[in-house]
Amino acid sequence: MSILDRFKLDGKTALVTGGGQGIGRGLALALAQAGADVAIMDLNEETANKVAQEIKEIGRRSLVYIGDVTVSKDCNNAVEMIINKWGKLDIAINNAGIGNWFDAENYPEEEWQKVIEVNLKGVFLCAQAEARVMIPKKCGKIINIASMSGHIVNKPQNQTAYNASKAGVIHLTRSLAAEWAKYGIRVNSISPGYIRTPLIDSEPVKKMVPEWLKMIPLGRLGEISDLQGIAVYLASEASDYMTGADIIIDGGYTVW
């Protein structure tokens, strides 16, 4: 087998949560371009269906499950749908996430809880559902989307819940990797830096971009395409000896 063949995902099936837009959409399309059939789990039916259609235009099969990653029944049902339709689940990217900004001393409890529920609990519930069907076949690739915010404290925005949740995702990934290695399941995470998505052009985010750029050695925002290659690598046979790792893709932000 050639080295390029090891990156191919032909015959594989995948689930991407939060796959209806932004980074999730980009990663779903990357898996499809590498040969995988890809199911989308999202809250937004319209955008999820659009991405599913894009996947089909690539020549791959796609499914859509409209559900909430904070609800274990939804996570289980999404996986069950894939098993019923395709017979197996090989790859999962747990990408769904949210964020908000508040000064810590005035952080509303309900807003804090909302971020932790989606970003940390949601990743765990999805990974749990995914692993249950991967364990019997003794293989699988789970990729959790964390953030450079799990390693550093961003500025000037105050986002303690987001930072804490993403640090939790990184250590959750290590913990699951250690537990599930005996089943042949590899669990890794990706920690993006500032990535250009529609959110970047919104207020008040837009006005912070010039300050962020000063702190990025490569001098630019990341593009969704900058994350696609590593996602395919972690989903493929090329990464079979890698588990429990977190890969930071931030243009060098965390080295300063």
Tab-separated table of C-alpha atoms in Angstrom:
chain	number	residue	atom	x	y	z
A	1	MET	CA	0.000	0.000	0.000
A	2	SER	CA	1.382	3.413	-0.965
A	3	ILE	CA	1.509	6.249	1.535
A	4	LEU	CA	-1.250	8.107	-0.314
A	5	ASP	CA	-3.435	5.005	-0.228
A	6	ARG	CA	-3.240	5.052	3.570
A	7	PHE	CA	-5.037	8.407	3.583
A	8	LYS	CA	-7.985	7.146	1.537
A	9	LEU	CA	-11.334	6.644	3.236
A	10	ASP	CA	-12.990	4.520	0.560
A	11	GLY	CA	-15.648	2.271	2.052
A	12	LYS	CA	-15.667	4.110	5.385
A	13	THR	CA	-18.683	5.670	7.080
A	14	ALA	CA	-18.578	8.788	9.222
A	15	LEU	CA	-20.648	11.021	11.489
A	16	VAL	CA	-19.975	14.750	11.887
A	17	THR	CA	-21.845	16.637	14.600
A	18	GLY	CA	-22.489	20.306	13.977
A	19	GLY	CA	-21.833	19.480	10.341
A	20	GLY	CA	-24.344	21.897	8.881
A	21	GLN	CA	-22.073	24.907	8.704
A	22	GLY	CA	-18.631	26.365	9.344
A	23	ILE	CA	-15.846	24.041	10.411
A	24	GLY	CA	-18.173	21.050	10.654
A	25	ARG	CA	-19.279	21.465	7.060
A	26	GLY	CA	-15.679	21.740	5.889
A	27	LEU	CA	-14.639	18.588	7.726
A	28	ALA	CA	-17.647	16.646	6.458
A	29	LEU	CA	-16.818	17.581	2.876
A	30	ALA	CA	-13.159	16.653	3.414
A	31	LEU	CA	-14.105	13.161	4.574
A	32	ALA	CA	-16.392	12.768	1.581
A	33	GLN	CA	-13.683	13.931	-0.815
A	34	ALA	CA	-11.379	11.297	0.701
A	35	GLY	CA	-13.964	8.609	-0.026
A	36	ALA	CA	-16.194	8.307	3.045
A	37	ASP	CA	-19.966	8.297	3.274
A	38	VAL	CA	-20.863	11.034	5.763
A	39	ALA	CA	-23.856	11.554	8.053
A	40	ILE	CA	-24.597	15.004	9.448
A	41	MET	CA	-26.037	15.641	12.909
A	42	ASP	CA	-27.171	19.203	13.454
A	43	LEU	CA	-29.962	21.306	14.937
A	44	ASN	CA	-30.540	23.208	11.695
A	45	GLU	CA	-32.368	21.031	9.197
A	46	GLU	CA	-31.986	23.438	6.281
A	47	THR	CA	-28.209	23.785	6.487
A	48	ALA	CA	-27.706	20.096	7.288
A	49	ASN	CA	-29.639	19.088	4.186
A	50	LYS	CA	-27.589	21.483	2.058
A	51	VAL	CA	-24.352	19.891	3.239
A	52	ALA	CA	-25.790	16.425	2.670
A	53	GLN	CA	-26.566	17.427	-0.900
A	54	GLU	CA	-22.996	18.695	-1.355
A	55	ILE	CA	-21.719	15.335	-0.146
A	56	LYS	CA	-23.927	13.517	-2.634
A	57	GLU	CA	-22.635	15.743	-5.428
A	58	ILE	CA	-19.122	14.548	-4.538
A	59	GLY	CA	-20.400	11.047	-5.231
A	60	ARG	CA	-20.778	9.807	-1.674
A	61	ARG	CA	-23.812	8.799	0.369
A	62	SER	CA	-25.137	11.075	3.094
A	63	LEU	CA	-27.676	11.018	5.912
A	64	VAL	CA	-29.080	13.759	8.131
A	65	TYR	CA	-30.155	13.500	11.759
A	66	ILE	CA	-31.682	16.564	13.381
A	67	GLY	CA	-30.831	16.412	17.049
A	68	ASP	CA	-29.172	17.919	20.102
A	69	VAL	CA	-25.762	16.654	21.238
A	70	THR	CA	-26.670	17.407	24.864
A	71	VAL	CA	-29.441	14.794	24.729
A	72	SER	CA	-28.148	11.230	24.998
A	73	LYS	CA	-31.181	9.844	23.168
A	74	ASP	CA	-30.401	12.032	20.151
A	75	CYS	CA	-26.752	10.940	20.124
A	76	ASN	CA	-27.760	7.289	20.327
A	77	ASN	CA	-30.434	7.686	17.658
A	78	ALA	CA	-28.028	9.376	15.243
A	79	VAL	CA	-25.602	6.476	15.561
A	80	GLU	CA	-28.429	3.938	15.321
A	81	MET	CA	-29.603	5.581	12.090
A	82	ILE	CA	-26.142	5.092	10.576
A	83	ILE	CA	-25.979	1.456	11.679
A	84	ASN	CA	-29.444	0.762	10.288
A	85	LYS	CA	-28.675	2.413	6.937
A	86	TRP	CA	-24.992	1.625	6.418
A	87	GLY	CA	-24.251	-1.236	8.799
A	88	LYS	CA	-21.288	0.343	10.604
A	89	LEU	CA	-19.677	3.530	11.897
A	90	ASP	CA	-15.943	3.893	11.276
A	91	ILE	CA	-15.260	7.587	11.914
A	92	ALA	CA	-16.809	10.261	14.119
A	93	ILE	CA	-15.996	13.953	14.357
A	94	ASN	CA	-17.545	15.558	17.431
A	95	ASN	CA	-17.544	19.169	16.334
A	96	ALA	CA	-20.740	20.801	17.641
A	97	GLY	CA	-19.916	23.709	19.924
A	98	ILE	CA	-20.919	27.181	21.080
A	99	GLY	CA	-19.323	30.136	22.847
A	100	ASN	CA	-20.207	33.366	24.623
A	101	TRP	CA	-18.390	36.244	26.280
A	102	PHE	CA	-18.952	37.506	29.825
A	103	ASP	CA	-16.745	38.877	32.582
A	104	ALA	CA	-16.228	36.015	35.022
A	105	GLU	CA	-17.565	37.876	38.053
A	106	ASN	CA	-20.841	38.557	36.247
A	107	TYR	CA	-21.153	35.320	34.280
A	108	PRO	CA	-24.821	34.199	34.276
A	109	GLU	CA	-25.022	30.651	35.546
A	110	GLU	CA	-27.379	29.600	32.762
A	111	GLU	CA	-24.970	30.904	30.096
A	112	TRP	CA	-22.038	29.099	31.708
A	113	GLN	CA	-24.027	25.877	31.884
A	114	LYS	CA	-25.121	26.167	28.260
A	115	VAL	CA	-21.510	26.234	27.025
A	116	ILE	CA	-20.401	23.358	29.248
A	117	GLU	CA	-23.425	21.281	28.217
A	118	VAL	CA	-22.794	21.597	24.481
A	119	ASN	CA	-19.007	21.723	24.343
A	120	LEU	CA	-18.076	19.130	26.968
A	121	LYS	CA	-21.099	17.024	27.855
A	122	GLY	CA	-22.122	16.906	24.194
A	123	VAL	CA	-18.735	15.568	23.119
A	124	PHE	CA	-18.860	12.910	25.824
A	125	LEU	CA	-22.400	11.767	25.025
A	126	CYS	CA	-21.633	11.508	21.314
A	127	ALA	CA	-18.337	9.704	21.892
A	128	GLN	CA	-20.095	7.297	24.234
A	129	ALA	CA	-22.738	6.469	21.627
A	130	GLU	CA	-20.104	6.111	18.912
A	131	ALA	CA	-17.844	3.873	20.974
A	132	ARG	CA	-20.671	1.499	21.815
A	133	VAL	CA	-20.925	0.465	18.167
A	134	MET	CA	-17.165	0.597	17.536
A	135	ILE	CA	-16.200	-1.619	20.482
A	136	PRO	CA	-17.683	-4.851	19.063
A	137	LYS	CA	-15.735	-4.477	15.811
A	138	LYS	CA	-12.507	-3.532	17.642
A	139	CYS	CA	-11.758	-0.423	15.599
A	140	GLY	CA	-12.818	3.168	15.037
A	141	LYS	CA	-11.595	6.738	14.828
A	142	ILE	CA	-13.076	9.440	17.071
A	143	ILE	CA	-11.965	13.036	16.530
A	144	ASN	CA	-13.034	15.690	19.021
A	145	ILE	CA	-12.851	19.358	18.081
A	146	ALA	CA	-11.266	21.252	20.961
A	147	SER	CA	-9.574	24.665	20.634
A	148	MET	CA	-6.330	26.485	21.272
A	149	SER	CA	-8.447	28.093	24.030
A	150	GLY	CA	-8.022	24.837	25.917
A	151	HIS	CA	-4.302	25.633	26.124
A	152	ILE	CA	-4.165	29.421	26.547
A	153	VAL	CA	-6.362	32.303	27.714
A	154	ASN	CA	-7.619	34.383	24.812
A	155	LYS	CA	-7.596	38.156	24.865
A	156	PRO	CA	-9.162	40.675	24.829
A	157	GLN	CA	-12.445	38.729	25.052
A	158	ASN	CA	-13.405	37.099	28.348
A	159	GLN	CA	-14.683	33.565	27.766
A	160	THR	CA	-14.013	31.452	30.826
A	161	ALA	CA	-16.722	28.881	30.097
A	162	TYR	CA	-15.488	28.299	26.557
A	163	ASN	CA	-11.860	28.021	27.673
A	164	ALA	CA	-12.734	25.614	30.475
A	165	SER	CA	-14.958	23.501	28.232
A	166	LYS	CA	-12.287	23.118	25.563
A	167	ALA	CA	-9.601	22.264	28.124
A	168	GLY	CA	-12.046	19.627	29.296
A	169	VAL	CA	-12.416	18.258	25.769
A	170	ILE	CA	-8.646	17.852	25.472
A	171	HIS	CA	-8.368	15.868	28.699
A	172	LEU	CA	-11.562	13.950	27.986
A	173	THR	CA	-9.967	12.912	24.700
A	174	ARG	CA	-6.901	11.580	26.521
A	175	SER	CA	-9.045	9.741	29.047
A	176	LEU	CA	-11.184	8.073	26.388
A	177	ALA	CA	-8.083	7.211	24.358
A	178	ALA	CA	-6.607	5.418	27.360
A	179	GLU	CA	-9.822	3.522	28.117
A	180	TRP	CA	-10.695	2.506	24.578
A	181	ALA	CA	-7.257	1.663	23.176
A	182	LYS	CA	-7.848	-1.977	24.099
A	183	TYR	CA	-10.787	-1.939	21.688
A	184	GLY	CA	-8.737	-0.567	18.805
A	185	ILE	CA	-10.491	2.813	18.991
A	186	ARG	CA	-8.248	5.817	18.431
A	187	VAL	CA	-9.411	9.061	20.055
A	188	ASN	CA	-7.659	12.323	19.175
A	189	SER	CA	-8.524	16.014	19.177
A	190	ILE	CA	-7.901	19.027	16.986
A	191	SER	CA	-7.420	22.458	18.544
A	192	PRO	CA	-8.058	25.185	15.960
A	193	GLY	CA	-6.992	28.765	16.438
A	194	TYR	CA	-8.879	31.681	14.935
A	195	ILE	CA	-10.537	30.310	11.810
A	196	ARG	CA	-12.280	32.415	9.174
A	197	THR	CA	-15.992	31.590	9.352
A	198	PRO	CA	-19.079	33.805	8.975
A	199	LEU	CA	-18.804	34.528	12.711
A	200	ILE	CA	-15.587	36.470	12.073
A	201	ASP	CA	-17.528	39.105	10.131
A	202	SER	CA	-20.096	39.638	12.886
A	203	GLU	CA	-20.051	42.241	15.637
A	204	PRO	CA	-18.322	42.440	18.076
A	205	VAL	CA	-15.927	39.810	16.697
A	206	LYS	CA	-14.908	41.754	13.601
A	207	LYS	CA	-13.335	44.610	15.535
A	208	MET	CA	-11.081	42.206	17.466
A	209	VAL	CA	-9.505	40.607	14.406
A	210	PRO	CA	-6.699	43.203	13.979
A	211	GLU	CA	-5.575	42.596	17.564
A	212	TRP	CA	-5.690	38.831	17.102
A	213	LEU	CA	-3.592	39.063	13.954
A	214	LYS	CA	-0.815	40.792	15.905
A	215	MET	CA	-0.564	37.692	18.100
A	216	ILE	CA	-0.399	35.150	15.263
A	217	PRO	CA	3.172	34.548	13.989
A	218	LEU	CA	1.918	33.567	10.523
A	219	GLY	CA	0.025	36.844	10.383
A	220	ARG	CA	-3.331	35.585	9.134
A	221	LEU	CA	-6.513	33.879	10.210
A	222	GLY	CA	-6.806	30.190	9.535
A	223	GLU	CA	-9.051	28.920	6.777
A	224	ILE	CA	-11.356	25.942	7.137
A	225	SER	CA	-9.219	24.262	4.483
A	226	ASP	CA	-6.288	24.424	6.933
A	227	LEU	CA	-8.146	21.924	9.130
A	228	GLN	CA	-9.292	19.502	6.457
A	229	GLY	CA	-6.010	17.676	5.930
A	230	ILE	CA	-5.476	16.851	9.582
A	231	ALA	CA	-9.059	15.610	9.897
A	232	VAL	CA	-8.559	13.208	6.998
A	233	TYR	CA	-5.243	12.077	8.501
A	234	LEU	CA	-6.814	11.346	11.892
A	235	ALA	CA	-9.703	9.524	10.218
A	236	SER	CA	-7.437	7.380	8.046
A	237	GLU	CA	-5.112	4.408	8.458
A	238	ALA	CA	-2.183	6.824	8.281
A	239	SER	CA	-2.797	7.745	11.942
A	240	ASP	CA	-3.265	4.212	13.278
A	241	TYR	CA	-0.469	4.569	15.860
A	242	MET	CA	-1.805	7.879	17.170
A	243	THR	CA	-4.233	8.142	20.060
A	244	GLY	CA	-4.744	10.592	22.909
A	245	ALA	CA	-3.083	13.393	20.956
A	246	ASP	CA	-4.203	16.993	20.549
A	247	ILE	CA	-3.083	18.793	17.417
A	248	ILE	CA	-2.990	22.588	17.560
A	249	ILE	CA	-3.558	24.405	14.264
A	250	ASP	CA	-3.357	28.088	15.130
A	251	GLY	CA	-0.784	29.773	12.903
A	252	GLY	CA	1.602	29.772	15.853
A	253	TYR	CA	-0.616	31.746	18.254
A	254	THR	CA	0.151	29.507	21.227
A	255	VAL	CA	3.938	29.650	20.797
A	256	TRP	CA	4.142	33.311	21.826
